[in-house]
PDB file of C-alpha atoms in Angstrom:
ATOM      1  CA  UNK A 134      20.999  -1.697  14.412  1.00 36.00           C
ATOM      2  CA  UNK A 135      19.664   1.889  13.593  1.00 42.00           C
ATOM      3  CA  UNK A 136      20.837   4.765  15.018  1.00 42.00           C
ATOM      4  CA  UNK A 137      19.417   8.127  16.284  1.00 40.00           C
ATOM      5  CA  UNK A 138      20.086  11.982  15.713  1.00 46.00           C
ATOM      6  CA  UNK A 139      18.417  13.516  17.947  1.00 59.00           C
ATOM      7  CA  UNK A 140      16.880  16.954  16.899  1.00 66.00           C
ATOM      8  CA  UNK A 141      16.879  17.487  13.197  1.00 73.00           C
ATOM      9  CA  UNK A 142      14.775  20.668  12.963  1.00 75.00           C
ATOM     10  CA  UNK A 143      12.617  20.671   9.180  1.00 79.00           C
ATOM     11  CA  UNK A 144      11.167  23.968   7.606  1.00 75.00           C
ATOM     12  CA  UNK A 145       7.528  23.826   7.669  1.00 73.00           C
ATOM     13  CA  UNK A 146       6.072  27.020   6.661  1.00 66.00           C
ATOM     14  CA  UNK A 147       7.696  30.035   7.189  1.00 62.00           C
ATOM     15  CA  UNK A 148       6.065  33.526   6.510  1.00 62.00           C
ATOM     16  CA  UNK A 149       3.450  36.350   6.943  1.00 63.00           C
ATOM     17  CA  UNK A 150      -0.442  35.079   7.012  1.00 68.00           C
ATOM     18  CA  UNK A 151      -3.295  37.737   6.381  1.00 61.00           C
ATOM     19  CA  UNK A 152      -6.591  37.523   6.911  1.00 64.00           C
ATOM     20  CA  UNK A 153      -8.587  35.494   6.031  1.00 72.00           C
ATOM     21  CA  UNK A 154      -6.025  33.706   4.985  1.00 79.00           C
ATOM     22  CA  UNK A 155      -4.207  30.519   4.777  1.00 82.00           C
ATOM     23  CA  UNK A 156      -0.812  28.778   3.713  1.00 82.00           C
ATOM     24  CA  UNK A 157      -0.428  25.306   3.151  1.00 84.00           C
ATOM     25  CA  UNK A 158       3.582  24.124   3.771  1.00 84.00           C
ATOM     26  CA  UNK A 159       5.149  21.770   0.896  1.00 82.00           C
ATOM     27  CA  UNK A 160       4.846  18.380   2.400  1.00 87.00           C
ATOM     28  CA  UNK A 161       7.382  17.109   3.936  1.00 89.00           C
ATOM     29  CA  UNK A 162       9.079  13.139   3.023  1.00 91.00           C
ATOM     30  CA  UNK A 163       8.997  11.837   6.479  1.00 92.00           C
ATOM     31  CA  UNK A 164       9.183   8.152   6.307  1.00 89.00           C
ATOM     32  CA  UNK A 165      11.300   6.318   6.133  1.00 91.00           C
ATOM     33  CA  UNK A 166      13.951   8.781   6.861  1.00 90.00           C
ATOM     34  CA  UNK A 167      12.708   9.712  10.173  1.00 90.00           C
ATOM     35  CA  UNK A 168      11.181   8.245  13.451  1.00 91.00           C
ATOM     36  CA  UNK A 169       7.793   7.536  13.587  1.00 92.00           C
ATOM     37  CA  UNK A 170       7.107  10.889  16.177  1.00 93.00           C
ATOM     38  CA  UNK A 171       8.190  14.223  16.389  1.00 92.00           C
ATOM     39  CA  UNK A 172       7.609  18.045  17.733  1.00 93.00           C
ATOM     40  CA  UNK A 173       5.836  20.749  16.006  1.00 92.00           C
ATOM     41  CA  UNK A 174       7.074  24.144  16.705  1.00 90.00           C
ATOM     42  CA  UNK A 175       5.009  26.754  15.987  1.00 88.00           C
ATOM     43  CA  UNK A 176       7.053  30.148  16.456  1.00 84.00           C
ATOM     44  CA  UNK A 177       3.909  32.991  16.145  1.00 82.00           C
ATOM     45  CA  UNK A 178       4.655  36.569  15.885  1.00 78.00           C
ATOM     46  CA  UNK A 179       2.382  39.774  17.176  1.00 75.00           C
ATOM     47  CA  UNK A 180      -1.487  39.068  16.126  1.00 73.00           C
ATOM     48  CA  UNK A 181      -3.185  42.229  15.567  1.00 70.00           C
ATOM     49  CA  UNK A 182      -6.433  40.547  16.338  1.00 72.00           C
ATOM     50  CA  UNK A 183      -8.371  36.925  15.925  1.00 74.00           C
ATOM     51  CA  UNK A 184      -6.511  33.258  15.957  1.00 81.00           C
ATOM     52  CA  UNK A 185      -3.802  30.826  14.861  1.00 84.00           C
ATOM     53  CA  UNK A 186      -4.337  27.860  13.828  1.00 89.00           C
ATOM     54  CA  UNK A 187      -1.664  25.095  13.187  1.00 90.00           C
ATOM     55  CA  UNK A 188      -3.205  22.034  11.664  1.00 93.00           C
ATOM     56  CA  UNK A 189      -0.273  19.060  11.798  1.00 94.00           C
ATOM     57  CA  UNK A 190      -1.464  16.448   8.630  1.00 95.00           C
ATOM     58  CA  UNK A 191       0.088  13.639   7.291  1.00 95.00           C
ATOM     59  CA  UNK A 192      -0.913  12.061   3.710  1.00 95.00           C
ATOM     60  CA  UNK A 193       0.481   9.457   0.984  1.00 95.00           C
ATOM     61  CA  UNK A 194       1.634  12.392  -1.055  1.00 94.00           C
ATOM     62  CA  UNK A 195       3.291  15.629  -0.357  1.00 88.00           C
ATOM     63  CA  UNK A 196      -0.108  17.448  -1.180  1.00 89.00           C
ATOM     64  CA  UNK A 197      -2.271  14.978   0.767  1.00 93.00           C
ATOM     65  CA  UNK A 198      -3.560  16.011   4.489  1.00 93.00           C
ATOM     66  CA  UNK A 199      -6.105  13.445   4.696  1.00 96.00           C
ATOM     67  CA  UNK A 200      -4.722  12.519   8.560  1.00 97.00           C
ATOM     68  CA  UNK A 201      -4.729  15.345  11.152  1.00 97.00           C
ATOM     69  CA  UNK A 202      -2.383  14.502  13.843  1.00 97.00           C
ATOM     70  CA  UNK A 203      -3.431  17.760  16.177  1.00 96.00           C
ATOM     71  CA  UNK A 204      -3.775  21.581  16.281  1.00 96.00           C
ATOM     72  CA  UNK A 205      -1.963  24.296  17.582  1.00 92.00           C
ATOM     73  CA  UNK A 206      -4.100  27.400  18.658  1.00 90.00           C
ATOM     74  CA  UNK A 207      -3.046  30.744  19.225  1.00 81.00           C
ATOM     75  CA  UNK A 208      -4.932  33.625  20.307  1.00 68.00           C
ATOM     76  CA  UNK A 209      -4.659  37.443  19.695  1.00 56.00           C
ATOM     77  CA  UNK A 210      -2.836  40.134  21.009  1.00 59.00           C
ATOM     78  CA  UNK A 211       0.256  41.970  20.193  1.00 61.00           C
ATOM     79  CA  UNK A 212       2.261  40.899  22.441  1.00 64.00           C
ATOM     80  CA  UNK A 213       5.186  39.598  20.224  1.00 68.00           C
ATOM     81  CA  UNK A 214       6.832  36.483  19.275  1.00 77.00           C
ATOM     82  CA  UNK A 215       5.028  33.231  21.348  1.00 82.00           C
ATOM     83  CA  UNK A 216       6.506  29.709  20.686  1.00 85.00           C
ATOM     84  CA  UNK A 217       3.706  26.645  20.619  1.00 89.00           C
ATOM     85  CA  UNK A 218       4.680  23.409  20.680  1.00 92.00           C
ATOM     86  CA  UNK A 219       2.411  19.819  20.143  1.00 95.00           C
ATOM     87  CA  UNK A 220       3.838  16.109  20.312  1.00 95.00           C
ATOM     88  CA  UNK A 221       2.789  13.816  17.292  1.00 95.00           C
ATOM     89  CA  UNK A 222       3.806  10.350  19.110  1.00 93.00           C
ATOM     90  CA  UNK A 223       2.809   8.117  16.418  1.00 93.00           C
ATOM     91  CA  UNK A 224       3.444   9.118  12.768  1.00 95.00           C
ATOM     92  CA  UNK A 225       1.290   6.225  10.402  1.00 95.00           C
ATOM     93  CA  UNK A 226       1.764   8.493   7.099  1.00 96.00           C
ATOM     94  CA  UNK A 227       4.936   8.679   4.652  1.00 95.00           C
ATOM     95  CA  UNK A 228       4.126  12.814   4.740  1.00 95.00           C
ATOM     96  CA  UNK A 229       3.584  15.037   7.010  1.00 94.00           C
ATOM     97  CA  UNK A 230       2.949  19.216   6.340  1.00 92.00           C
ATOM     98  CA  UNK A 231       1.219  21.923   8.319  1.00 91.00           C
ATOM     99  CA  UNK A 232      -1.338  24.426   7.368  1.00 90.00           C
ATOM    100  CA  UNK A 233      -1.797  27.287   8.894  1.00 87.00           C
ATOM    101  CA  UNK A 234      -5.208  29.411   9.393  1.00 86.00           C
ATOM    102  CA  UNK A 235      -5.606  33.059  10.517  1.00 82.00           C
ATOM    103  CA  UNK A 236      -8.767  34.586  11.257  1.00 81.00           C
ATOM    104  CA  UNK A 237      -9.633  37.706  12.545  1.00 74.00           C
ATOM    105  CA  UNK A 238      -5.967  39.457  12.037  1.00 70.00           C
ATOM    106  CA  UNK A 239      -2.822  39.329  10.840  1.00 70.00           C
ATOM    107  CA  UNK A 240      -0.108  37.665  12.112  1.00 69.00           C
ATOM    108  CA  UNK A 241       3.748  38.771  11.213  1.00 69.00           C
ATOM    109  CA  UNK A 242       5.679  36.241  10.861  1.00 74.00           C
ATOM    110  CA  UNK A 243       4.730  32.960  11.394  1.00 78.00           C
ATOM    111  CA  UNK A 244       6.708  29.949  11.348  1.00 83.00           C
ATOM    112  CA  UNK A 245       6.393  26.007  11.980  1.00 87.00           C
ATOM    113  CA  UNK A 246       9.435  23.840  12.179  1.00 88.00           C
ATOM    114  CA  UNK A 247       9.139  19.641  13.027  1.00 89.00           C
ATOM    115  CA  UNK A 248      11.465  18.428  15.239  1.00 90.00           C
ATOM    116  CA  UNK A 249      12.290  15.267  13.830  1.00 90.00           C
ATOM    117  CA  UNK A 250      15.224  12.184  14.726  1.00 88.00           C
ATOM    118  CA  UNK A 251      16.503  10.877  11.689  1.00 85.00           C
ATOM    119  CA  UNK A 252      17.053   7.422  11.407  1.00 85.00           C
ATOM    120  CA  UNK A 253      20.797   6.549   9.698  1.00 76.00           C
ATOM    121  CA  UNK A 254      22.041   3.270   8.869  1.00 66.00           C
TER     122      UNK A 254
END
């Protein structure tokens, strides 16, 4: 029988996005290591002006995000650090990686962690 650890956070993308601009996070080597769901945390600092966008993917290879599993939307205003979240329940790729749009502003900093259960024999 398998068990659980529960909340093993993985890096994403941490950084500064300018607009228009985007950053692409390494992909990440998700199964089989982990369960088949986790949390995306996006952590978004002040916006000067415009949107966030977190899109979640998944793909065969670390550079593949041929399967969107959701977004994560932020709008402007500097009102300092916001944390998102969204649930991925059912994980069908062996990667997963987020990229991360801003439009309309900058954003300082920006960071997206998955919150992950690792599977251990």
């Amino acid at each position: 029988m398998r068990q659980i650890n529960e909340g093993t956070a993985l890096p994403g993308i941490i950084g500064t996005v300018a607009t228009p601009g985007t950053v692409t996070g390494a992909g990440l080597d998700f199964s089989p290591y982990y369960e088949p769901s986790f949390k995306a945390v996006a952590a978004v600092g002040a916006i000067s002006a415009g949107t966030v966008v977190v899109h979640v993917q998944g793909g065969t290879a670390s550079g593949d995000g041929s399967v969107s599993y959701g977004t994560i939307q932020a709008a402007g205003g500097a009102q300092g650090t916001t944390v998102y979240e969204l649930n991925v329940p059912d994980v069908t790729t062996r990667y997963v990686r987020a990229l991360t749009t801003v439009a309309g502003g900058t954003v300082t900093p920006v960071s997206v962690s998955f919150i992950a259960k690792a599977v251990t024999t």
